[in-house]
PDB file of C-alpha atoms in Angstrom:
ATOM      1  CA  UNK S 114      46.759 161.811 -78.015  1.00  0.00           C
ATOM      2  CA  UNK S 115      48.439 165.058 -79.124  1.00  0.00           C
ATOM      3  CA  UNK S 116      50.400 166.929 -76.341  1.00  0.00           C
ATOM      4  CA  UNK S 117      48.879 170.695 -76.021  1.00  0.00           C
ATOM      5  CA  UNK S 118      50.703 173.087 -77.366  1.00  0.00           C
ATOM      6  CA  UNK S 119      52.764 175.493 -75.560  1.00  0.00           C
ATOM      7  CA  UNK S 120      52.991 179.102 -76.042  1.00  0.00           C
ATOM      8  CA  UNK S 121      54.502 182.444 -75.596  1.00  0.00           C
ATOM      9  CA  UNK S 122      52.963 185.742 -76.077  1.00  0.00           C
ATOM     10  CA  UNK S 123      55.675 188.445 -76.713  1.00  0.00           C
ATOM     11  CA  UNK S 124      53.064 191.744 -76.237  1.00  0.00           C
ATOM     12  CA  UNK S 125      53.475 195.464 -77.349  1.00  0.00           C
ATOM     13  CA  UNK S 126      52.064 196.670 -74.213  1.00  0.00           C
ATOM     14  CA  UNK S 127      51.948 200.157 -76.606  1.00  0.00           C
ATOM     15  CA  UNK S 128      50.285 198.485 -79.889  1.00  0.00           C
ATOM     16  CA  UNK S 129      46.598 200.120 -80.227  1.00  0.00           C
ATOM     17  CA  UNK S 130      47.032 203.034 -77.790  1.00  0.00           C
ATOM     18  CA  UNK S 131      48.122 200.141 -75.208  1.00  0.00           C
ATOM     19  CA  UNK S 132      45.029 197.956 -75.720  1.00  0.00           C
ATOM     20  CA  UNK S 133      47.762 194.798 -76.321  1.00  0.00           C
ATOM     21  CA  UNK S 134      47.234 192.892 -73.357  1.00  0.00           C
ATOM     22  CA  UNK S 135      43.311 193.573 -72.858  1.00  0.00           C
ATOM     23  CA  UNK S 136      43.118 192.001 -76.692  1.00  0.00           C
ATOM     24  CA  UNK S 137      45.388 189.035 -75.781  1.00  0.00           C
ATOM     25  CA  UNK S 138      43.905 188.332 -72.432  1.00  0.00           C
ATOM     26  CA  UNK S 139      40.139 186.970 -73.244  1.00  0.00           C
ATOM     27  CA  UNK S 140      42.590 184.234 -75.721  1.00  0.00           C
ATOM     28  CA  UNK S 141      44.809 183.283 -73.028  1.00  0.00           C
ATOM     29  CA  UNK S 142      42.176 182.206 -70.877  1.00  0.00           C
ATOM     30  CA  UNK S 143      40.566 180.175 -73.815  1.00  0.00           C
ATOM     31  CA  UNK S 144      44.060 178.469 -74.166  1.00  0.00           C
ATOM     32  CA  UNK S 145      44.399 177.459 -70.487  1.00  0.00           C
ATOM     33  CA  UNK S 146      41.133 176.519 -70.742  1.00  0.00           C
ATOM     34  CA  UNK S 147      42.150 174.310 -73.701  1.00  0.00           C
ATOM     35  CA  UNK S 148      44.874 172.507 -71.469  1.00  0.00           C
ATOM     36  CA  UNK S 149      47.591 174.867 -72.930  1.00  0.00           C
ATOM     37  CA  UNK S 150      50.324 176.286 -70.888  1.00  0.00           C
ATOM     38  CA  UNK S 151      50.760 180.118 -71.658  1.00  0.00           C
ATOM     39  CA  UNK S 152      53.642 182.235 -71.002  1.00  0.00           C
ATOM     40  CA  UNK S 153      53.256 186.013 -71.476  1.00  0.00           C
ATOM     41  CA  UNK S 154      55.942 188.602 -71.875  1.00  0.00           C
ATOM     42  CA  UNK S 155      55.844 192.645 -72.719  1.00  0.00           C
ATOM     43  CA  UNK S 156      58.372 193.500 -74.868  1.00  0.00           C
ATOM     44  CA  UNK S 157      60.947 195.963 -73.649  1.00  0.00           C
ATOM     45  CA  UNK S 158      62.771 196.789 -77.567  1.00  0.00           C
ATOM     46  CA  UNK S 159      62.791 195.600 -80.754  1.00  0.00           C
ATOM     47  CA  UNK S 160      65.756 193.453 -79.539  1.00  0.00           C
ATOM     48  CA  UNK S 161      64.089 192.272 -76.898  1.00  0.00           C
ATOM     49  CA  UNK S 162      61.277 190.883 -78.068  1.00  0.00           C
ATOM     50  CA  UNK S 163      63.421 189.089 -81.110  1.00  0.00           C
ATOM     51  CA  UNK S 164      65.662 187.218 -78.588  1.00  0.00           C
ATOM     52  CA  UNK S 165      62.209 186.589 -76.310  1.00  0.00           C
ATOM     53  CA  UNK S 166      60.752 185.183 -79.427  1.00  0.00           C
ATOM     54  CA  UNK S 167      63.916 183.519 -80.526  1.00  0.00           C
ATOM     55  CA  UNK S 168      64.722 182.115 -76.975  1.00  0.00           C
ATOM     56  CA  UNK S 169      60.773 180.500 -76.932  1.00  0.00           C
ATOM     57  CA  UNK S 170      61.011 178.942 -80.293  1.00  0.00           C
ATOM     58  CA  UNK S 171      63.853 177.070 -79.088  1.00  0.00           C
ATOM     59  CA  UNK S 172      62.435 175.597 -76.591  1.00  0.00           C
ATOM     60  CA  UNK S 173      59.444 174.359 -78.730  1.00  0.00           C
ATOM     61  CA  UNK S 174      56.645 177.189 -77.582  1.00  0.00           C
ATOM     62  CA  UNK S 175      54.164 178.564 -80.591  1.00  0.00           C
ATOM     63  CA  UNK S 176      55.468 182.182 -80.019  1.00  0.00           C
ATOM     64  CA  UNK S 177      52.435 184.631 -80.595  1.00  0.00           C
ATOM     65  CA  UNK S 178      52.749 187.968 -81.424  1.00  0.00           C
ATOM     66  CA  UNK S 179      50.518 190.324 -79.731  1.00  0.00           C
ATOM     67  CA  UNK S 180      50.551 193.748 -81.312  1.00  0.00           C
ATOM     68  CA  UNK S 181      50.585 195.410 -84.953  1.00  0.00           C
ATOM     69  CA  UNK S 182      52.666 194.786 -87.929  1.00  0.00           C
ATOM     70  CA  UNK S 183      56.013 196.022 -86.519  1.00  0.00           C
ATOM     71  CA  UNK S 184      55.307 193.608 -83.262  1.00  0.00           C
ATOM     72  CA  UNK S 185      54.986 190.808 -86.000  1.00  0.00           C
ATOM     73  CA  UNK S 186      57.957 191.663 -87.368  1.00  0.00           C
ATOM     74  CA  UNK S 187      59.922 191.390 -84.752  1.00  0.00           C
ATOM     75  CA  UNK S 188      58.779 188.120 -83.243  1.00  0.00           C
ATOM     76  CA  UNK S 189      58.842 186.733 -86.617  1.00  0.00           C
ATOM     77  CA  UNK S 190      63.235 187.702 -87.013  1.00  0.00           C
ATOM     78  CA  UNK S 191      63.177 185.541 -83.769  1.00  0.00           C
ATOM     79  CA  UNK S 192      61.534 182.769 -84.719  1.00  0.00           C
ATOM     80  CA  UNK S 193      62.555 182.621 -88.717  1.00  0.00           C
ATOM     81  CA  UNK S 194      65.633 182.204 -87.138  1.00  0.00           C
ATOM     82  CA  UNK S 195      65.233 179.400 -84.400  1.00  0.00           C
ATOM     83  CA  UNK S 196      63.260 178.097 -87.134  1.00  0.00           C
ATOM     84  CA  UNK S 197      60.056 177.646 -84.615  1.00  0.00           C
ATOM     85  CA  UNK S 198      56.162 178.614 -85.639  1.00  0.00           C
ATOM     86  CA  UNK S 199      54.720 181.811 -84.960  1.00  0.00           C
ATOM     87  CA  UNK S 200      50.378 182.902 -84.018  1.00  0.00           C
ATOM     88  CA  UNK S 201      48.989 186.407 -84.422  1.00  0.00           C
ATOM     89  CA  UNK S 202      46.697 187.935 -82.298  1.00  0.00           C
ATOM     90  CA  UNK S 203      46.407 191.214 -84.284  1.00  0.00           C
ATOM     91  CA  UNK S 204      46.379 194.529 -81.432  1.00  0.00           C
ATOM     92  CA  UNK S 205      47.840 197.248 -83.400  1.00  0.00           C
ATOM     93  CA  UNK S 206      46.875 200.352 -85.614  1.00  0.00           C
ATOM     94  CA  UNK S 207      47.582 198.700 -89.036  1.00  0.00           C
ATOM     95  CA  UNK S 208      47.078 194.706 -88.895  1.00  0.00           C
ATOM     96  CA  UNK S 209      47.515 194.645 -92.419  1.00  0.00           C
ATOM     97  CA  UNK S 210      49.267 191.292 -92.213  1.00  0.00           C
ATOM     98  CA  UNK S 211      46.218 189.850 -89.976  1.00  0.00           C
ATOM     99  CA  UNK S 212      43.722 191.214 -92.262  1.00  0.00           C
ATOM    100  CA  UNK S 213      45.445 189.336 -95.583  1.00  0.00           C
ATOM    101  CA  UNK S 214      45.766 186.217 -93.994  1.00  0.00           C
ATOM    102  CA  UNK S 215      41.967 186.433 -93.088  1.00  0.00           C
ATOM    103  CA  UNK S 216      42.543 185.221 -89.333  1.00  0.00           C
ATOM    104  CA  UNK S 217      39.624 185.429 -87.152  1.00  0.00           C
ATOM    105  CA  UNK S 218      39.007 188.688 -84.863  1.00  0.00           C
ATOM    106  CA  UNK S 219      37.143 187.164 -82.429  1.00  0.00           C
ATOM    107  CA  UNK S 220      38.930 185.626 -79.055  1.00  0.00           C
ATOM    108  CA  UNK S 221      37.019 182.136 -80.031  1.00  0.00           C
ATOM    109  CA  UNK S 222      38.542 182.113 -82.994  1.00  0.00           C
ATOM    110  CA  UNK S 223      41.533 183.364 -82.562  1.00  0.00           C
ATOM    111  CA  UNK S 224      41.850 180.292 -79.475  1.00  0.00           C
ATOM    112  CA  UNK S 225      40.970 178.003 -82.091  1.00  0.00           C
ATOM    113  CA  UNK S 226      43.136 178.493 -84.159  1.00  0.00           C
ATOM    114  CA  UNK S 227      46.077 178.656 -82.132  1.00  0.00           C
ATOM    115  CA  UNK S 228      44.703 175.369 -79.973  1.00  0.00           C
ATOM    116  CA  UNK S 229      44.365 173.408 -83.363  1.00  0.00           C
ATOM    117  CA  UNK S 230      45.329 175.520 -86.529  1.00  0.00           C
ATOM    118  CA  UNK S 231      48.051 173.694 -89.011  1.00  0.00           C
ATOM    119  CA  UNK S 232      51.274 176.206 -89.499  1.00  0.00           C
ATOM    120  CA  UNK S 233      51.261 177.631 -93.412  1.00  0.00           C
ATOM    121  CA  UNK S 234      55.140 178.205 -94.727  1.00  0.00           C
ATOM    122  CA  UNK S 235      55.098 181.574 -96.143  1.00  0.00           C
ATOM    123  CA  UNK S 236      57.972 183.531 -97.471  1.00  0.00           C
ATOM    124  CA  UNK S 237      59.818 186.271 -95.759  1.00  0.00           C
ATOM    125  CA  UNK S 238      61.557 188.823 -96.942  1.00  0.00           C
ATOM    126  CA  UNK S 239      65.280 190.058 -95.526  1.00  0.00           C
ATOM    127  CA  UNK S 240      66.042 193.865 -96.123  1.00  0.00           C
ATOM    128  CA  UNK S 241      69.817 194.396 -94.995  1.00  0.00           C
ATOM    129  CA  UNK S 242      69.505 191.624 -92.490  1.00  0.00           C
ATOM    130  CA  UNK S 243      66.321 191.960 -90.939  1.00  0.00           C
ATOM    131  CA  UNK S 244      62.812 189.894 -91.484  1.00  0.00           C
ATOM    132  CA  UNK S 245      60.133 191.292 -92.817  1.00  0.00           C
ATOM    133  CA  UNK S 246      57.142 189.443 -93.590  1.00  0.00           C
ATOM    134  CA  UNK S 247      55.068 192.013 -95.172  1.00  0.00           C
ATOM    135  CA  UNK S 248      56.509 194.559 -97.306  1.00  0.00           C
ATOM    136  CA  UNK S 249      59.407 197.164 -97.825  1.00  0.00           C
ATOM    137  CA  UNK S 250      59.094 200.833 -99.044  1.00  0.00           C
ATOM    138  CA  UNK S 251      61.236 202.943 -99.777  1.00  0.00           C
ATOM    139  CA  UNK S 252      59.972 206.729-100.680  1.00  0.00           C
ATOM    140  CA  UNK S 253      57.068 208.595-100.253  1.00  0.00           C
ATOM    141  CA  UNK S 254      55.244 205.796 -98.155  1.00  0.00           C
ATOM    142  CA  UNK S 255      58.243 205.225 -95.977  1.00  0.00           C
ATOM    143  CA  UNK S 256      58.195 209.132 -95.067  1.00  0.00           C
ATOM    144  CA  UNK S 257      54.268 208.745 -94.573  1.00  0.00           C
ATOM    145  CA  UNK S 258      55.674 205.903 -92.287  1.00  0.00           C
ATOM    146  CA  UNK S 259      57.706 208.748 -90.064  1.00  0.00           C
ATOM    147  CA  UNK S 260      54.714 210.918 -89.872  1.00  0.00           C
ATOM    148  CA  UNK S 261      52.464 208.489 -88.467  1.00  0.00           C
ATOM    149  CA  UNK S 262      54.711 206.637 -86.089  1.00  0.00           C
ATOM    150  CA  UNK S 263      55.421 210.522 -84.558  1.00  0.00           C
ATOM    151  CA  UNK S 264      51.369 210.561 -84.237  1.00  0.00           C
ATOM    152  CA  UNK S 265      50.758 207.711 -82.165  1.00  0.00           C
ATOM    153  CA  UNK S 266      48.421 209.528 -79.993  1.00  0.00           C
ATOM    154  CA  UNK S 267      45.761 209.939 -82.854  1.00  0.00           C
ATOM    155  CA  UNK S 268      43.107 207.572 -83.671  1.00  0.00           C
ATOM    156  CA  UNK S 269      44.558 205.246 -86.267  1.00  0.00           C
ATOM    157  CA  UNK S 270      41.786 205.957 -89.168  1.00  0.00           C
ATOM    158  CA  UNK S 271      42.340 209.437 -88.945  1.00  0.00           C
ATOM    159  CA  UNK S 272      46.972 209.277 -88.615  1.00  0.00           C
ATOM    160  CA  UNK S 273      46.488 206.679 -91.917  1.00  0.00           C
ATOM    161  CA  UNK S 274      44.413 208.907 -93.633  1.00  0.00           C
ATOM    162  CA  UNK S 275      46.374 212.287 -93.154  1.00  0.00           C
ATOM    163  CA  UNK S 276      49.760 211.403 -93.337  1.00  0.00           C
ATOM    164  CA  UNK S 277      50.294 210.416 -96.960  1.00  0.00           C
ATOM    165  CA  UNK S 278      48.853 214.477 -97.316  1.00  0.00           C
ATOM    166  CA  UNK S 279      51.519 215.322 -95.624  1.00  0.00           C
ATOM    167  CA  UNK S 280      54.348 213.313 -96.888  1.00  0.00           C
ATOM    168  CA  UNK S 281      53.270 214.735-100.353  1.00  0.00           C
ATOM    169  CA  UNK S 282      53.683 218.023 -99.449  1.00  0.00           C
ATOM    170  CA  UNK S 283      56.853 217.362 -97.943  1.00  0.00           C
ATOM    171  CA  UNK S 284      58.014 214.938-100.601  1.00  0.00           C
ATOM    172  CA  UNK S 285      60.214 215.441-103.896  1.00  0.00           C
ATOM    173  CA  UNK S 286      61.429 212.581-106.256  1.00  0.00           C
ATOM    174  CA  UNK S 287      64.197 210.639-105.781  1.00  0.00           C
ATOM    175  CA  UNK S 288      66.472 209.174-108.984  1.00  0.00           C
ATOM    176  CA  UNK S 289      66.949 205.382-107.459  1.00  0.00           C
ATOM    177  CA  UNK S 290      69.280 202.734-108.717  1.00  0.00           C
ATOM    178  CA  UNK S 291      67.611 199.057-108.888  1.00  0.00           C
ATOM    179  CA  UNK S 292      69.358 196.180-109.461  1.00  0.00           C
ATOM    180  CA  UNK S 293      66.844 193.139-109.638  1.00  0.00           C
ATOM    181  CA  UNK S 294      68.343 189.603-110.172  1.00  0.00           C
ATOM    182  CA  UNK S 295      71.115 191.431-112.141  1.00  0.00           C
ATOM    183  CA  UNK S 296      69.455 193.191-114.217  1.00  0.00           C
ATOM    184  CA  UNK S 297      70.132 197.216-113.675  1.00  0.00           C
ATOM    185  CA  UNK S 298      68.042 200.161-114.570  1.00  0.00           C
ATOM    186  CA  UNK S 299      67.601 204.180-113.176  1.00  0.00           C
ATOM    187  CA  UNK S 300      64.322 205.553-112.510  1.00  0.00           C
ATOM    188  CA  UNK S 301      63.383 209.029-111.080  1.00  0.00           C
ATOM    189  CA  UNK S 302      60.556 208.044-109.106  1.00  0.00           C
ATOM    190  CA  UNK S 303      57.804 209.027-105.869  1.00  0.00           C
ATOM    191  CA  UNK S 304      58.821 205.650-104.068  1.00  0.00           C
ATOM    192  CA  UNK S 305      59.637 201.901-104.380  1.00  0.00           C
ATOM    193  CA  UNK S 306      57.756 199.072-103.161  1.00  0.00           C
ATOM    194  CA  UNK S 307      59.348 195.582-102.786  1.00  0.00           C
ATOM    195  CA  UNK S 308      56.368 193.496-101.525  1.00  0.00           C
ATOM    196  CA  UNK S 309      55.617 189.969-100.435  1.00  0.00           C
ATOM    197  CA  UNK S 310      51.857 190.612 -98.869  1.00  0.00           C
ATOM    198  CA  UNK S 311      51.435 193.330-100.687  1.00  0.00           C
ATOM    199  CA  UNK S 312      49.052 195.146 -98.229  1.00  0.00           C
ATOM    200  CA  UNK S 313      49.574 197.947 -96.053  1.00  0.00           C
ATOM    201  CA  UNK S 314      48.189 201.493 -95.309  1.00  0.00           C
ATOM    202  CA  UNK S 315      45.561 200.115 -93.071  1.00  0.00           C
ATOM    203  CA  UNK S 316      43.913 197.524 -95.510  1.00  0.00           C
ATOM    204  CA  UNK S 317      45.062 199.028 -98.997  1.00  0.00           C
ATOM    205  CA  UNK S 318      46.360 196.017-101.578  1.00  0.00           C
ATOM    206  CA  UNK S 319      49.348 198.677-102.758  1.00  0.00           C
ATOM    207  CA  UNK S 320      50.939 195.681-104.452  1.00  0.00           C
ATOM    208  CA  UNK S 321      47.943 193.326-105.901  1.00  0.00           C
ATOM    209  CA  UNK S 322      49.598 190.600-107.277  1.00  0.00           C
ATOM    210  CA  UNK S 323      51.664 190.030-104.359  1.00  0.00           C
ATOM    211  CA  UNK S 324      51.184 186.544-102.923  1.00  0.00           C
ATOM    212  CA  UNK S 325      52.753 185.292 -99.321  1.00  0.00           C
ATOM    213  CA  UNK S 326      54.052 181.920-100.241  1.00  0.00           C
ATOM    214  CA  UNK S 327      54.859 182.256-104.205  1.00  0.00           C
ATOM    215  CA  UNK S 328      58.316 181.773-104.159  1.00  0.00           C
ATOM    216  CA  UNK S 329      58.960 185.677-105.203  1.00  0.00           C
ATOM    217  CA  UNK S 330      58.860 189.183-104.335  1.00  0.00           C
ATOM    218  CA  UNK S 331      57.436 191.867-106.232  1.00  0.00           C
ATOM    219  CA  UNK S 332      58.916 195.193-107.271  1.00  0.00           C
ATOM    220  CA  UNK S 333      55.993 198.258-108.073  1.00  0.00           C
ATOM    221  CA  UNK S 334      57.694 201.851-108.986  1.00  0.00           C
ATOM    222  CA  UNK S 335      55.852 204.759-108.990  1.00  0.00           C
ATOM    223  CA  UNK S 336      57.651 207.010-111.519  1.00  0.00           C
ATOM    224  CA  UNK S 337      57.983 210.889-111.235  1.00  0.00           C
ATOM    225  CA  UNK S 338      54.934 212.846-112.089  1.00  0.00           C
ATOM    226  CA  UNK S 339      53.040 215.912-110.558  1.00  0.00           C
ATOM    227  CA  UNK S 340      52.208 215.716-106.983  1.00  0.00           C
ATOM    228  CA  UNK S 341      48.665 215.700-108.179  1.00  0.00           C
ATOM    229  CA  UNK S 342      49.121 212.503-109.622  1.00  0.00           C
ATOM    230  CA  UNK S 343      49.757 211.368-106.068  1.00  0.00           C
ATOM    231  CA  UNK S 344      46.860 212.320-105.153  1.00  0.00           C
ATOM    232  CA  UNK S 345      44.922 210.295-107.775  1.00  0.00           C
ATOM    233  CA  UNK S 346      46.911 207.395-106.987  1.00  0.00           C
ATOM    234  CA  UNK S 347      46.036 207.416-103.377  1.00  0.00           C
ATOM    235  CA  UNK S 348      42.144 207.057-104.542  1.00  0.00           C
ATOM    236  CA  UNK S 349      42.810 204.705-106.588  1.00  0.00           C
ATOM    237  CA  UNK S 350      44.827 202.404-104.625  1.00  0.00           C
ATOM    238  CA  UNK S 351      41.796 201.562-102.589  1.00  0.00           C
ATOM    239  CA  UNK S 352      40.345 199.760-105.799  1.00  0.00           C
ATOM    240  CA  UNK S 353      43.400 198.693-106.935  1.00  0.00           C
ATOM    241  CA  UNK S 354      43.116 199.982-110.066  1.00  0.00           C
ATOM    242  CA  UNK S 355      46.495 202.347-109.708  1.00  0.00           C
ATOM    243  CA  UNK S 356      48.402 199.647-111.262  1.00  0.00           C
ATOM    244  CA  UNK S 357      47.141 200.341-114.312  1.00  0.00           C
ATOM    245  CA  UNK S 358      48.714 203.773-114.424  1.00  0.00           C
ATOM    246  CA  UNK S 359      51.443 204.751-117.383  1.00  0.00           C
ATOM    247  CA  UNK S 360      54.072 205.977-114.298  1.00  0.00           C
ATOM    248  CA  UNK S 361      53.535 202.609-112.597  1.00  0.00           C
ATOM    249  CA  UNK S 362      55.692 199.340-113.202  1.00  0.00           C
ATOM    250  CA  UNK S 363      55.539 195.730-111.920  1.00  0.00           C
ATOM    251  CA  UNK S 364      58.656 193.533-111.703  1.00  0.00           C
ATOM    252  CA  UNK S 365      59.041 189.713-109.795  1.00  0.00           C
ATOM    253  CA  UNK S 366      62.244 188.160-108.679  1.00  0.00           C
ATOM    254  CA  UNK S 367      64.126 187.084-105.717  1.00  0.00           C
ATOM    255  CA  UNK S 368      66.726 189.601-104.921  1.00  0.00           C
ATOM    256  CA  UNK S 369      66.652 193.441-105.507  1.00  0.00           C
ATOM    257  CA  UNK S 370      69.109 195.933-103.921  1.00  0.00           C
ATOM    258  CA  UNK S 371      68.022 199.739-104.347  1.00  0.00           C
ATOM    259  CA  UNK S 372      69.476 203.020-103.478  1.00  0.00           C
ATOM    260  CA  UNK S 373      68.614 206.935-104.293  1.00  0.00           C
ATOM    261  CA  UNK S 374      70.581 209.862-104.778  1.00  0.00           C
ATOM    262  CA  UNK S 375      69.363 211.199-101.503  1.00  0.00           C
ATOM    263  CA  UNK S 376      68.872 209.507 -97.912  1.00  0.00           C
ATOM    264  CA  UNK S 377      65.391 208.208 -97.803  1.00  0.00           C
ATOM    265  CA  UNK S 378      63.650 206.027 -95.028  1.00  0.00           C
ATOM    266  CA  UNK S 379      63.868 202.408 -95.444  1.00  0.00           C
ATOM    267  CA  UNK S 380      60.623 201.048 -94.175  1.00  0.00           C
ATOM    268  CA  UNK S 381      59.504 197.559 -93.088  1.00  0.00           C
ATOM    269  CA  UNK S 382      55.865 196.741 -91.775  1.00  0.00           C
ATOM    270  CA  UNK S 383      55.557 199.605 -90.373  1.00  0.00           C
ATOM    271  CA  UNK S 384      59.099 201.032 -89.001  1.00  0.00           C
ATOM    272  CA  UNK S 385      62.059 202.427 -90.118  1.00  0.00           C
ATOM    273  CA  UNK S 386      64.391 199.453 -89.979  1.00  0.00           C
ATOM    274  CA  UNK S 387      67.536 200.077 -92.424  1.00  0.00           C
ATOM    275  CA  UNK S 388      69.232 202.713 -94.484  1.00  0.00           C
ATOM    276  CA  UNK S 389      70.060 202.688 -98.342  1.00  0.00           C
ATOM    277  CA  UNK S 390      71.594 200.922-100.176  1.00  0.00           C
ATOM    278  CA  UNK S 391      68.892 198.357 -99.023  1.00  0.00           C
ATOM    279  CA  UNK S 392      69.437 194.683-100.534  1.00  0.00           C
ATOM    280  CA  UNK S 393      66.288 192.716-100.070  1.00  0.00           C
ATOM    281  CA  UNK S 394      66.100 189.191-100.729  1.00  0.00           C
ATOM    282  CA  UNK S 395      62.977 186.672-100.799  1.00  0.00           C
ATOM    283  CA  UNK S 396      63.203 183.728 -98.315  1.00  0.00           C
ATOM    284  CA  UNK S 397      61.096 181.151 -99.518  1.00  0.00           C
ATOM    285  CA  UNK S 398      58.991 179.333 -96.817  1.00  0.00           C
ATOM    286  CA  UNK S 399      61.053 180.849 -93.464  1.00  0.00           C
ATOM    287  CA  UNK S 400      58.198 181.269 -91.749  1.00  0.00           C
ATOM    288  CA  UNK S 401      55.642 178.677 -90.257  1.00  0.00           C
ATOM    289  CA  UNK S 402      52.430 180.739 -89.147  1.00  0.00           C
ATOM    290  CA  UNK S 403      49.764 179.056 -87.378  1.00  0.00           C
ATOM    291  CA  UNK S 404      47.195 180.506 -90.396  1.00  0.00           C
TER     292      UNK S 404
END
């Protein structure tokens, strides 16, 4: 007979106006219940909860993250590198990465699949040193980013919905360097997207053709236009069909360092986490995710 599992939860005890540990609590009693031992911890810092999450790994525990995308960033630098396996419990704002992978919503489910679920390798991607398992933006989107972190207090619909206004109104172009795989080129552009979900913006697919465990990461620039053009884009991304646009581009590869002729925010699932020039590299299978 298989030994239950273990497991830490490392909780944002902030994530969904502070609804983190009344999300993760009606799962932790279906784990116990399961013959699980459960450990839970509220994060203090970013820092914290990657050593928490590094320090559990370690020791063998399924590390869960308990929050939104930034918590799962964070628990997943910790356990990428104590090369452990991660669960989700989605309790945040966003949950873009929850909502691509499909994982249940439901405290039964959720159980389940931590109690039983088989860990899926996917990639990872490492902007100036730290893990990212979603996505990377760098522009008008990262700036949008600022503007709703310094919201928190307003339901998340409404902050996701008026903050790329905002950020267009306060946003002009940047001219940004790109060097992909070695190959260089210049673009004047509204913002850069290095993605390996592909998803964010509370459920948009900003990159479509971005998969989580195909061995690349890919590159969309939106060029220059009229702020109106923006606008359009924004409508269409919720169809996807914004990819189709002349000022868009697509790229793949594994590496791609970009900078700008300005400062602009260096975003990461949801959090400023570097500043340019950003190098981001693809690490292929880093993570094991109980998905």
């Amino acid at each position: 007979m298989t030994a239950p599992r273990s497991f830490t939860a490392v909780v944002n005890p902030i994530s969904g106006g502070g609804h983190g540990f009344e999300q993760w609590q009606p799962v932790s009693d279906l784990l116990r219940a399961g013959g699980a031992t459960v450990l839970t911890v509220p994060t203090q810092s970013r820092e914290h909860a990657i050593a928490v999450a590094g320090q559990a790994a370690e020791r063998g525990d399924v590390v869960v993250a308990v929050g939104g995308d930034g918590m799962v960033r964070d628990v997943a630098d910790g356990v990428v590198r104590a090369r452990g396996t991660m669960g989700l419990v989605p309790a945040g704002r966003g949950n873009d990465l929850a909502w691509r992978l499909g994982l249940p919503t439901d405290p039964a489910g959720q159980a389940r699949l931590l109690l039983r679920g088989e860990p899926r390798a996917l990639d990872v991607l490492d902007v100036n040193g730290v893990i990212a398992p979603g996505n990377v933006y760098i522009g008008i989107d990262s700036l949008a980013t600022q503007i709703i972190n310094a919201n928190r207090r307003l339901p998340a619909l409404l902050v996701y919905r008026l903050a790329p206004v905002q950020a267009i109104l306060r946003w002009r172009p940047a001219a940004y360097t790109l060097d992909l795989d070695g190959k260089r080129s210049e673009v004047r552009a509204h913002t850069v997207v290095v993605a390996n979900s592909g998803a964010y913006g509370h459920g948009l697919r900003i990159v479509p053709p971005a998969e989580l465990d195909d061995g690349k990461l890919d590159v969309m620039v939106v060029g220059d236009g009229p702020r109106r053009q923006v606008v359009s884009f924004m409508g269409q991304a919720k169809k996807g069909t914004h990819v189709d646009r002349p000022e868009v581009t697509l790229a793949t590869g594994t590496s791609v360092t970009v900078d700008a002729d300005r400062p602009v925010p260096v975003c990461a699932d949801g959090d400023e986490v570097a500043t340019l020039p950003a190098r981001i590299t693809l690490l292929p299978g880093a993570l094991k995710l109980l998905a």
